[in-house]
C-alpha cells in the first residue's frame, strides 16, 4: 500500500514488519491486562494479619526449613510431617532465605502461582482460540473471588494448579505443532520435535506431584483424552488413503504415556527416599491416610456428590444455599457465562472461535473432566476447586465472546486496560482487602509472651490443636514439641522443669501437681513438677 508519510509504496518486508509489530502489541496486551487486574485483586491477601488453620501449619513447616536447614524431610516441631510433599515448602523456605522472615514473604509464592495460573490459561486459550477469547478468559479468572480471597490462606493448590496448567500448555503446543507432521504424514523441522513437547509436559506435572499427592497426573490424562477427541475432528482429512488412517491414536497415546512416565520419574526420588528412610510410617500416612482415605471419604466423612454445586450457590462450605449473600454473588458473573455455554452446547450449537473448535473441546474436557472427578472424590473442600476455576473462566469467556457484538468487544478490548490500571491504584488507596471470612485464630498471646520472656525454656504441646500450635512458632521462634509423633508412633516424655501447654477444652488435662505459669481463657501452661508419664491425647487425668 501507499505510505503518505513517506511518499512511497510500502514494501512487502515493511508490511511483514508492521504485522509482526502489531502481533507483538496484541500479545503484550492480552497478557498484561489480566495480569495487572489479577495483581490488583490478589495483592491484598499477602498482608492478612492472621494465620488460619492449615495456613499456619504450612507456613511454620516452611519457616522451620529456612531456620534449621533441615530440608529433605518436612517436620512439624520435633515430629515428621508426611501429609504433603515438600516442593511448596522448599520454595517458600527459599523465599524466606532470600527476602527475610515476614508474613508477606511467606505468602508471596501464592501470589506468583496465582498469577502464573492466569498467564497459563491465557496462553492456552490464545494458542487455540485467539486473543479475544484469551483476554476475556484472563480477566474472568483474575476477577474470580475463589482466587483472590484465598491468597491469604497459604493454599498449596495455586502452585499445584499452575504446574498442571503448564503440563497441559506443553501438550497443546506439541499437538498443534504436530498435527501436520506427526499426524498427517508431512514432516517439517518443528513437526519432528512436536512429540517432545508432549513428553516434556511430564516435567511440570511431576513437580505438581511434589506439591500435592498423585492428583496432578489427571492433567496429562485429560490432555490425552482431548487429543484423541481432537483427532476425530481431523478424521476426514487424515483418512485420505489407508496410510493416513492407520495408527491414528498411536502418535497421541505414546507421547502421553511417556509424559506420565517422566512425571513419575521426576517425583519418584523424594518418595522413594522417604520410604527408604521412614518405611511403612511414611507409606501408610502418605498413600493410605492422605490419599486413599481422602478419596474414599473415610478420613473426614464422605460428602454428597452435589456438594460443589451447593458450594457455588453458597460461596462457602455450607450445604444450605444462601444465594443472595455476598460470597455467593461474587461467583455469579463467571458461573452465569459458563452455565450459558453449557446450555449452548446442550442445544447442539457450537462456540467455535475464529481458529478452530479444538479450543472449545479442550475447555470442555479439562473443566468438566476435572470437575466430575472432584464430584466423585469423597472429601470435598472448597479450595479443591482451584484447578477447575481457570477452565470455568475459559468456558464462560467463549460464550461471552461468541454472543458479544464486535463493537462491544472493541470497547472491552480498549477499556480493560483502563480498568486494570484503575484497580491497581484504587486497591491500595481505599485499603480493600477482599476478605470473606470473619474467622480469627484462638488467642495465644499469653503463651507467646511467656515464651518470648523465657526463650531458654523447653516447651511441649500436650493437647493444643496443631493449627494453633504452629503459629506460636511463627511469632516466637519456639515450636512447642509434640509428645508423640503421629506417623512413627515415637513418644517423648517432658523432663522436670520443662513447660507443657494444654488446651482447656481438649484432652489430656494438666497434672494437678504441676505449677501453673500461664492461665489464659483458653490455654494453660504448666512447669512440670511430677515425674510420671503424661497421659496420651484423648485420655483424661
Coordinates of C-alpha atoms in Angstrom, one line a residue:
X1 CA 0.0 0.0 0.0
X2 CA 1.0 3.7 -0.4
X3 CA 2.5 5.3 2.7
X4 CA 1.6 9.0 2.6
X5 CA 4.1 9.8 5.3
X6 CA 7.0 8.5 3.2
X7 CA 5.6 9.3 -0.2
X8 CA 6.2 5.8 -1.5
X9 CA 4.7 2.4 -1.6
X10 CA 5.2 0.2 1.4
X11 CA 7.3 -2.9 0.5
X12 CA 6.4 -6.5 1.4
X13 CA 9.2 -6.6 4.0
X14 CA 7.8 -3.4 5.7
X15 CA 4.3 -4.9 5.7
X16 CA 5.6 -8.0 7.3
X17 CA 7.4 -6.0 9.9
X18 CA 4.3 -4.0 10.6
X19 CA 2.3 -7.2 11.1
X20 CA 4.9 -8.6 13.5
X21 CA 4.9 -5.3 15.5
X22 CA 1.1 -5.4 15.7
X23 CA 1.0 -9.0 16.7
X24 CA 3.6 -8.3 19.5
X25 CA 1.5 -5.4 20.8
X26 CA -1.6 -7.6 20.8
X27 CA 0.3 -10.4 22.6
X28 CA 1.5 -8.0 25.2
X29 CA -2.0 -6.5 25.8
X30 CA -3.6 -10.0 26.1
X31 CA -1.2 -10.9 28.9
X32 CA -0.6 -7.5 30.6
X33 CA -4.3 -6.6 31.2
X34 CA -5.4 -9.8 33.0
X35 CA -2.1 -9.9 35.0
X36 CA -2.5 -6.3 36.1
X37 CA -6.1 -6.8 37.1
X38 CA -5.1 -10.0 38.9
X39 CA -2.3 -8.2 40.8
X40 CA -4.8 -5.6 42.0
X41 CA -7.1 -8.3 43.3
X42 CA -4.6 -10.7 44.6
X43 CA -2.1 -8.4 46.3
X44 CA -4.1 -7.5 49.5
X45 CA -4.2 -11.2 50.5
X46 CA -0.5 -11.1 51.1
X47 CA -0.9 -8.7 54.1
X48 CA -3.6 -10.6 56.0
X49 CA -2.9 -10.3 59.8
X50 CA -3.6 -13.9 60.8
X51 CA -2.6 -17.5 60.1
X52 CA -5.8 -19.5 60.0
X53 CA -6.0 -23.3 60.2
X54 CA -3.6 -25.2 57.9
X55 CA -2.2 -22.0 56.5
X56 CA -0.3 -21.5 59.8
X57 CA 0.9 -25.1 59.8
X58 CA 2.2 -24.9 56.2
X59 CA 3.9 -21.6 56.9
X60 CA 5.6 -23.0 60.0
X61 CA 6.8 -26.1 58.2
X62 CA 8.4 -23.8 55.5
X63 CA 9.8 -21.5 58.1
X64 CA 11.3 -24.3 60.1
X65 CA 13.2 -25.5 56.9
X66 CA 14.6 -22.0 56.4
X67 CA 15.6 -21.6 60.1
X68 CA 17.1 -25.0 60.7
X69 CA 18.4 -26.0 57.3
X70 CA 16.7 -29.4 57.5
X71 CA 15.1 -29.5 54.1
X72 CA 14.6 -33.1 53.0
X73 CA 12.0 -34.4 55.5
X74 CA 9.2 -31.9 56.3
X75 CA 8.8 -31.6 60.1
X76 CA 6.3 -30.2 62.5
X77 CA 8.2 -29.2 65.6
X78 CA 10.1 -32.4 66.5
X79 CA 7.8 -34.8 64.6
X80 CA 7.6 -35.8 61.0
X81 CA 5.1 -34.3 58.6
X82 CA 4.2 -36.7 55.8
X83 CA 0.8 -35.2 54.8
X84 CA 2.2 -33.3 51.8
X85 CA 5.2 -33.5 49.6
X86 CA 8.0 -30.9 50.1
X87 CA 8.3 -28.8 46.9
X88 CA 6.0 -26.0 48.0
X89 CA 7.6 -25.8 51.4
X90 CA 11.1 -25.7 49.8
X91 CA 10.0 -22.8 47.6
X92 CA 8.5 -20.9 50.5
X93 CA 11.6 -21.5 52.6
X94 CA 13.9 -20.3 49.7
X95 CA 11.9 -17.1 49.5
X96 CA 12.4 -16.6 53.3
X97 CA 16.1 -17.3 53.0
X98 CA 16.4 -14.7 50.2
X99 CA 13.9 -12.0 51.3
X100 CA 13.8 -12.5 55.0
X101 CA 11.2 -13.5 57.5
X102 CA 7.8 -11.8 57.0
X103 CA 4.2 -12.8 56.6
X104 CA 4.1 -11.3 53.1
X105 CA 7.2 -13.2 52.1
X106 CA 5.6 -16.5 53.2
X107 CA 2.6 -15.6 51.1
X108 CA 4.4 -14.3 48.0
X109 CA 4.7 -17.7 46.3
X110 CA 0.9 -18.0 46.4
X111 CA 0.6 -14.6 44.7
X112 CA 3.1 -15.6 42.0
X113 CA 1.5 -19.0 41.5
X114 CA -2.0 -17.5 41.1
X115 CA -0.6 -15.0 38.5
X116 CA 1.1 -17.9 36.7
X117 CA -2.4 -19.6 36.5
X118 CA -3.8 -16.5 34.9
X119 CA -0.9 -16.3 32.4
X120 CA -1.0 -20.0 31.5
X121 CA -4.8 -20.2 30.9
X122 CA -4.4 -17.0 28.7
X123 CA -1.6 -18.7 26.8
X124 CA -3.7 -21.9 26.3
X125 CA -6.8 -20.0 25.1
X126 CA -4.7 -17.7 22.9
X127 CA -2.9 -20.6 21.2
X128 CA -6.1 -22.4 20.4
X129 CA -8.7 -19.6 20.0
X130 CA -7.0 -16.3 19.5
X131 CA -6.5 -13.1 21.6
X132 CA -10.1 -12.1 22.2
X133 CA -11.1 -15.3 24.0
X134 CA -7.8 -15.3 25.8
X135 CA -8.2 -11.7 27.1
X136 CA -11.7 -12.3 28.4
X137 CA -10.6 -15.6 29.9
X138 CA -7.8 -13.9 31.8
X139 CA -10.0 -11.1 33.0
X140 CA -12.6 -13.6 34.3
X141 CA -10.0 -15.6 36.2
X142 CA -8.4 -12.5 37.6
X143 CA -11.8 -11.4 39.0
X144 CA -12.7 -14.8 40.4
X145 CA -13.4 -14.5 44.1
X146 CA -12.3 -18.1 44.7
X147 CA -8.8 -16.9 43.7
X148 CA -8.3 -13.5 45.3
X149 CA -9.7 -14.3 48.7
X150 CA -7.6 -17.5 49.2
X151 CA -4.2 -15.8 48.7
X152 CA -4.1 -15.1 52.4
X153 CA -4.8 -18.8 53.2
X154 CA -1.5 -20.3 52.0
X155 CA -3.1 -22.7 49.7
X156 CA -0.8 -25.3 48.0
X157 CA -3.5 -25.6 45.3
X158 CA -2.3 -22.4 43.5
X159 CA 1.2 -23.8 42.8
X160 CA -0.3 -27.3 42.1
X161 CA -2.7 -25.7 39.5
X162 CA 0.0 -23.7 37.9
X163 CA 2.1 -26.8 37.3
X164 CA -0.8 -28.8 36.0
X165 CA -1.7 -26.0 33.5
X166 CA 2.0 -25.8 32.5
X167 CA 1.8 -29.5 31.6
X168 CA -1.4 -29.0 29.6
X169 CA 0.1 -26.0 27.8
X170 CA 3.1 -28.1 26.7
X171 CA 0.7 -30.8 25.4
X172 CA -1.3 -28.2 23.5
X173 CA 1.9 -26.9 21.9
X174 CA 3.0 -30.4 20.9
X175 CA -0.4 -31.3 19.5
X176 CA -0.7 -28.1 17.5
X177 CA 2.8 -28.3 16.1
X178 CA 2.4 -32.0 15.3
X179 CA -1.0 -32.0 13.7
X180 CA 0.5 -31.7 10.2
X181 CA 3.8 -33.6 10.6
X182 CA 3.2 -36.3 13.2
X183 CA -0.4 -36.9 12.4
X184 CA -0.7 -36.0 8.8
X185 CA 2.4 -37.6 7.3
X186 CA 4.1 -34.4 6.2
X187 CA 7.4 -33.7 8.0
X188 CA 8.9 -30.3 9.0
X189 CA 11.6 -29.1 11.3
X190 CA 9.3 -28.2 14.1
X191 CA 7.0 -31.2 13.5
X192 CA 9.7 -33.8 14.0
X193 CA 10.1 -32.4 17.6
X194 CA 6.4 -31.9 18.3
X195 CA 6.0 -35.1 20.3
X196 CA 8.8 -34.0 22.6
X197 CA 6.7 -31.0 23.8
X198 CA 4.1 -33.5 25.0
X199 CA 6.7 -35.7 26.6
X200 CA 8.3 -32.7 28.3
X201 CA 4.9 -31.8 29.7
X202 CA 5.6 -34.6 32.2
X203 CA 8.2 -32.4 34.0
X204 CA 5.8 -29.7 35.4
X205 CA 3.3 -32.4 36.2
X206 CA 6.0 -34.4 38.0
X207 CA 6.7 -31.2 40.0
X208 CA 3.0 -31.0 40.8
X209 CA 3.2 -34.5 42.3
X210 CA 5.8 -33.0 44.7
X211 CA 3.3 -30.3 45.8
X212 CA 0.2 -32.5 46.4
X213 CA -0.1 -36.3 46.3
X214 CA -0.9 -38.0 43.0
X215 CA -3.7 -35.8 41.6
X216 CA -1.5 -33.9 39.2
X217 CA -1.4 -36.9 36.8
X218 CA -5.1 -36.1 35.9
X219 CA -3.8 -33.1 33.8
X220 CA -1.9 -35.4 31.4
X221 CA -4.8 -37.9 31.3
X222 CA -7.3 -35.2 30.4
X223 CA -4.9 -33.7 27.8
X224 CA -4.6 -37.2 26.3
X225 CA -8.3 -37.6 26.1
X226 CA -8.6 -34.2 24.4
X227 CA -6.0 -35.1 21.8
X228 CA -7.8 -38.3 21.0
X229 CA -11.1 -36.5 20.6
X230 CA -9.5 -33.7 18.6
X231 CA -8.0 -36.3 16.3
X232 CA -11.5 -37.4 15.4
X233 CA -12.2 -33.8 14.2
X234 CA -9.3 -34.4 11.7
X235 CA -10.5 -37.9 10.7
X236 CA -11.9 -36.7 7.3
X237 CA -8.6 -35.0 6.4
X238 CA -6.3 -37.8 7.7
X239 CA -8.2 -40.8 6.2
X240 CA -7.4 -39.9 2.6
X241 CA -5.9 -43.3 1.9
X242 CA -5.0 -46.2 4.2
X243 CA -1.7 -44.7 5.3
X244 CA -3.4 -41.7 7.0
X245 CA -6.0 -43.8 8.8
X246 CA -3.6 -46.4 10.2
X247 CA -2.3 -45.8 13.8
X248 CA -4.5 -42.8 14.2
X249 CA -4.3 -42.7 18.0
X250 CA -0.8 -44.1 18.5
X251 CA 1.0 -40.8 18.0
X252 CA -1.2 -39.3 20.7
X253 CA -1.1 -42.0 23.3
X254 CA 2.6 -42.8 23.1
X255 CA 3.9 -39.3 23.9
X256 CA 1.2 -39.0 26.7
X257 CA 2.3 -42.3 28.2
X258 CA 5.9 -41.2 28.0
X259 CA 4.9 -37.9 29.7
X260 CA 3.3 -39.8 32.5
X261 CA 6.5 -41.8 32.9
X262 CA 8.5 -38.6 33.0
X263 CA 6.2 -37.2 35.7
X264 CA 6.6 -40.3 37.8
X265 CA 10.4 -40.2 37.3
X266 CA 10.6 -36.6 38.5
X267 CA 8.5 -37.3 41.6
X268 CA 10.0 -40.7 42.4
X269 CA 13.3 -39.8 44.1
X270 CA 11.8 -38.0 47.1
X271 CA 9.1 -40.5 47.6
X272 CA 11.5 -43.5 47.4
X273 CA 13.9 -41.8 49.8
X274 CA 11.1 -41.2 52.3
X275 CA 10.1 -44.8 52.1
X276 CA 13.7 -45.9 52.5
X277 CA 14.3 -43.7 55.5
X278 CA 10.9 -44.0 57.3
X279 CA 9.5 -47.2 55.9
X280 CA 5.8 -48.0 56.4
X281 CA 5.3 -45.0 58.6
X282 CA 5.6 -42.8 55.5
X283 CA 3.8 -45.1 53.2
X284 CA 0.8 -45.5 55.4
X285 CA 0.4 -41.8 56.2
X286 CA 1.0 -40.6 52.6
X287 CA -0.6 -43.2 50.4
X288 CA -3.3 -44.6 52.7
X289 CA -4.3 -41.9 55.1
X290 CA -3.7 -38.7 53.0
X291 CA -4.5 -40.2 49.5
X292 CA -6.8 -43.2 49.7
X293 CA -8.8 -42.2 52.7
X294 CA -9.4 -38.7 51.4
X295 CA -10.5 -40.1 48.1
X296 CA -13.0 -42.5 49.6
X297 CA -14.2 -40.1 52.3
X298 CA -13.1 -42.3 55.2
X299 CA -10.9 -39.5 56.6
X300 CA -13.5 -36.8 57.2
X301 CA -16.7 -38.5 56.1
X302 CA -18.0 -38.7 52.5
X303 CA -19.6 -35.6 51.2
X304 CA -22.6 -35.9 48.7
X305 CA -21.7 -35.6 45.0
X306 CA -23.6 -32.4 44.6
X307 CA -21.7 -30.6 47.4
X308 CA -19.8 -28.4 44.9
X309 CA -23.0 -27.3 43.2
X310 CA -24.2 -26.1 46.6
X311 CA -20.8 -24.5 47.1
X312 CA -21.2 -22.3 44.1
X313 CA -24.6 -21.1 45.3
X314 CA -23.3 -20.5 48.9
X315 CA -19.9 -19.2 48.4
X316 CA -18.9 -21.3 51.4
X317 CA -18.8 -24.9 52.5
X318 CA -22.3 -24.9 54.0
X319 CA -24.8 -27.3 52.4
X320 CA -27.6 -24.8 52.7
X321 CA -28.0 -22.4 49.7
X322 CA -27.7 -18.7 50.5
X323 CA -27.6 -17.4 47.0
X324 CA -28.1 -13.7 47.9
X325 CA -25.1 -13.5 50.3
X326 CA -22.1 -11.5 49.0
X327 CA -19.9 -14.6 49.0
X328 CA -22.3 -16.4 46.6
X329 CA -22.9 -13.4 44.4
X330 CA -19.2 -13.0 43.8
X331 CA -19.4 -16.2 41.7
X332 CA -22.3 -15.2 39.6
X333 CA -20.6 -13.4 36.6
X334 CA -18.2 -16.3 35.8
X335 CA -20.7 -19.0 36.6
X336 CA -23.5 -17.4 34.6
X337 CA -21.3 -17.2 31.5
X338 CA -20.2 -20.8 32.0
X339 CA -23.8 -22.0 32.5
X340 CA -24.9 -20.3 29.3
X341 CA -22.0 -22.0 27.4
X342 CA -23.2 -25.4 28.8
X343 CA -26.8 -24.6 27.7
X344 CA -25.4 -23.6 24.2
X345 CA -23.7 -26.9 23.8
X346 CA -26.8 -28.8 25.1
X347 CA -28.8 -27.2 22.3
X348 CA -26.4 -28.6 19.8
X349 CA -24.7 -25.3 18.9
X350 CA -21.0 -24.5 18.7
X351 CA -19.0 -21.9 20.3
X352 CA -16.3 -22.0 17.7
X353 CA -13.6 -19.3 17.7
X354 CA -12.0 -18.0 14.6
X355 CA -9.3 -20.7 14.5
X356 CA -10.9 -24.0 15.3
X357 CA -13.2 -25.8 17.6
X358 CA -10.4 -27.7 19.3
X359 CA -10.1 -25.0 22.0
X360 CA -13.7 -25.4 23.0
X361 CA -13.2 -29.2 23.1
X362 CA -10.2 -28.8 25.4
X363 CA -12.1 -26.4 27.6
X364 CA -14.9 -29.0 28.0
X365 CA -12.6 -32.0 28.6
X366 CA -10.4 -30.2 31.1
X367 CA -13.1 -28.3 33.0
X368 CA -15.9 -30.9 33.2
X369 CA -13.5 -33.9 33.4
X370 CA -11.7 -32.3 36.4
X371 CA -15.0 -31.2 38.0
X372 CA -16.5 -34.6 37.5
X373 CA -13.6 -36.3 39.2
X374 CA -13.8 -33.9 42.2
X375 CA -17.5 -34.6 42.5
X376 CA -16.9 -38.3 43.0
X377 CA -13.9 -37.6 45.3
X378 CA -15.0 -38.4 48.8
X379 CA -13.5 -35.4 50.6
X380 CA -14.8 -32.1 49.1
X381 CA -13.2 -28.8 50.2
X382 CA -13.8 -25.5 48.6
X383 CA -10.2 -25.0 47.7
X384 CA -10.0 -28.2 45.8
X385 CA -11.9 -26.3 43.1
X386 CA -8.9 -24.0 42.5
X387 CA -7.6 -26.1 39.5
X388 CA -11.1 -26.1 37.9
X389 CA -11.7 -22.3 38.1
X390 CA -9.4 -21.5 35.1
X391 CA -11.4 -23.9 33.0
X392 CA -14.7 -22.4 34.1
X393 CA -13.3 -18.9 33.2
X394 CA -12.3 -20.2 29.8
X395 CA -15.7 -21.8 29.1
X396 CA -17.5 -18.7 30.2
X397 CA -15.3 -16.5 28.1
X398 CA -16.1 -18.5 25.0
X399 CA -19.8 -17.8 25.4
X400 CA -19.2 -14.2 26.2
X401 CA -17.1 -13.6 23.1
X402 CA -19.5 -15.6 21.0
X403 CA -22.5 -13.5 21.8
X404 CA -20.7 -10.2 22.2
X405 CA -21.2 -7.8 19.3
X406 CA -18.0 -6.7 17.7
X407 CA -18.3 -3.1 18.8
X408 CA -18.8 -4.3 22.4
X409 CA -15.7 -6.4 22.1
X410 CA -13.7 -3.4 20.8
X411 CA -14.9 -1.4 23.9
X412 CA -13.9 -4.2 26.2
X413 CA -10.5 -4.5 24.5
X414 CA -9.7 -0.9 25.0
X415 CA -11.4 -0.3 28.3
X416 CA -10.0 -3.3 30.1
X417 CA -6.6 -1.7 30.3
X418 CA -8.0 1.4 31.9
X419 CA -10.0 -0.7 34.4
X420 CA -6.9 -2.7 35.3
X421 CA -4.8 0.4 36.0
X422 CA -7.7 2.0 38.0
X423 CA -7.9 -1.1 40.1
X424 CA -4.1 -1.1 40.7
X425 CA -4.5 2.4 42.0
X426 CA -7.8 2.1 43.9
X427 CA -7.0 -1.1 45.9
X428 CA -4.1 0.4 48.0
X429 CA -5.8 3.9 48.2
X430 CA -9.0 2.5 49.6
X431 CA -7.4 -0.3 51.5
X432 CA -9.6 -3.1 50.1
X433 CA -8.9 -6.5 51.5
X434 CA -11.4 -8.8 49.8
X435 CA -11.5 -11.0 53.0
X436 CA -14.7 -13.0 53.0
X437 CA -14.3 -14.7 56.4
X438 CA -14.6 -13.2 59.9
X439 CA -12.8 -16.2 61.5
X440 CA -9.9 -15.4 63.8
X441 CA -7.4 -17.7 65.4
X442 CA -7.6 -18.6 69.1
X443 CA -5.9 -16.1 71.4
X444 CA -2.4 -17.5 72.2
X445 CA -0.9 -14.1 73.2
X446 CA -0.4 -15.1 76.8
X447 CA 1.5 -18.2 75.8
X448 CA 3.6 -16.3 73.2
X449 CA 4.5 -13.6 75.7
X450 CA 5.7 -16.1 78.2
X451 CA 7.9 -17.9 75.6
X452 CA 9.4 -14.6 74.5
X453 CA 10.3 -13.7 78.1
X454 CA 11.8 -17.2 78.7
X455 CA 13.2 -18.3 75.4
X456 CA 15.7 -20.6 77.1
X457 CA 13.0 -23.0 78.4
X458 CA 12.0 -26.3 76.9
X459 CA 8.4 -26.3 75.6
X460 CA 6.0 -29.2 74.9
X461 CA 2.5 -29.4 73.4
X462 CA 0.1 -31.7 75.2
X463 CA -3.3 -31.0 73.7
X464 CA -3.1 -27.8 71.6
X465 CA -4.5 -28.3 68.1
X466 CA -1.6 -28.3 65.7
X467 CA -3.2 -25.4 63.7
X468 CA -3.0 -23.3 66.9
X469 CA 0.4 -24.7 67.9
X470 CA 2.2 -23.8 64.6
X471 CA 1.5 -20.0 64.7
X472 CA 3.2 -19.9 68.1
X473 CA 6.4 -20.9 66.2
X474 CA 5.9 -18.2 63.5
X475 CA 5.7 -15.5 66.1
X476 CA 8.2 -16.6 68.7
X477 CA 10.7 -18.9 67.0
X478 CA 9.8 -21.7 69.5
X479 CA 7.6 -24.6 68.4
X480 CA 6.3 -26.5 71.4
X481 CA 7.3 -30.1 70.8
X482 CA 4.8 -32.9 70.2
X483 CA 4.7 -35.6 72.9
X484 CA 4.0 -38.2 70.2
X485 CA 4.9 -38.5 66.5
X486 CA 1.6 -39.2 64.8
X487 CA 3.3 -41.0 62.0
X488 CA 6.1 -43.1 63.6
X489 CA 4.4 -43.5 67.0
X490 CA 7.6 -42.4 68.7
X491 CA 6.9 -40.9 72.1
X492 CA 8.8 -38.5 74.3
X493 CA 8.4 -37.6 78.0
X494 CA 8.9 -33.9 79.0
X495 CA 11.6 -33.6 81.7
X496 CA 11.1 -32.0 85.1
X497 CA 11.3 -28.2 84.8
X498 CA 10.1 -28.2 81.2
X499 CA 6.9 -26.3 80.2
X500 CA 3.8 -28.0 78.8
X501 CA 0.9 -26.2 77.0
X502 CA -2.7 -27.5 77.3
X503 CA -5.9 -26.6 75.6
X504 CA -8.6 -26.4 78.3
X505 CA -11.3 -27.7 76.0
X506 CA -9.3 -30.8 74.9
X507 CA -7.6 -33.8 76.5
X508 CA -5.4 -34.6 78.2
X509 CA -5.6 -32.2 81.1
X510 CA -2.7 -30.8 83.3
X511 CA -1.4 -32.8 86.2
X512 CA -2.6 -31.1 89.4
X513 CA 0.9 -31.2 91.0
X514 CA 2.4 -29.2 88.1
X515 CA 3.0 -25.5 88.6
X516 CA 0.7 -23.2 86.5
X517 CA 2.7 -20.4 84.9
X518 CA 0.1 -19.2 82.3
X519 CA -3.6 -19.3 82.7
X520 CA -5.5 -17.7 79.8
X521 CA -9.2 -18.1 78.9
X522 CA -8.4 -21.0 76.5
X523 CA -4.9 -22.2 77.2
X524 CA -2.9 -23.1 80.3
X525 CA 0.9 -23.6 80.6
X526 CA 2.5 -25.5 83.5
X527 CA 6.0 -26.0 84.7
X528 CA 6.4 -29.8 85.1
X529 CA 7.0 -30.9 88.7
X530 CA 5.8 -34.5 88.5
X531 CA 7.9 -37.3 87.1
X532 CA 5.3 -39.8 85.8
X533 CA 4.5 -40.2 82.1
X534 CA 1.9 -37.8 80.7
X535 CA -1.4 -39.3 79.5
X536 CA -1.9 -39.8 75.8
X537 CA -4.1 -37.4 74.0
X538 CA -7.7 -38.5 74.2
X539 CA -7.4 -39.7 77.8
X540 CA -8.3 -37.8 81.0
X541 CA -6.2 -37.5 84.1

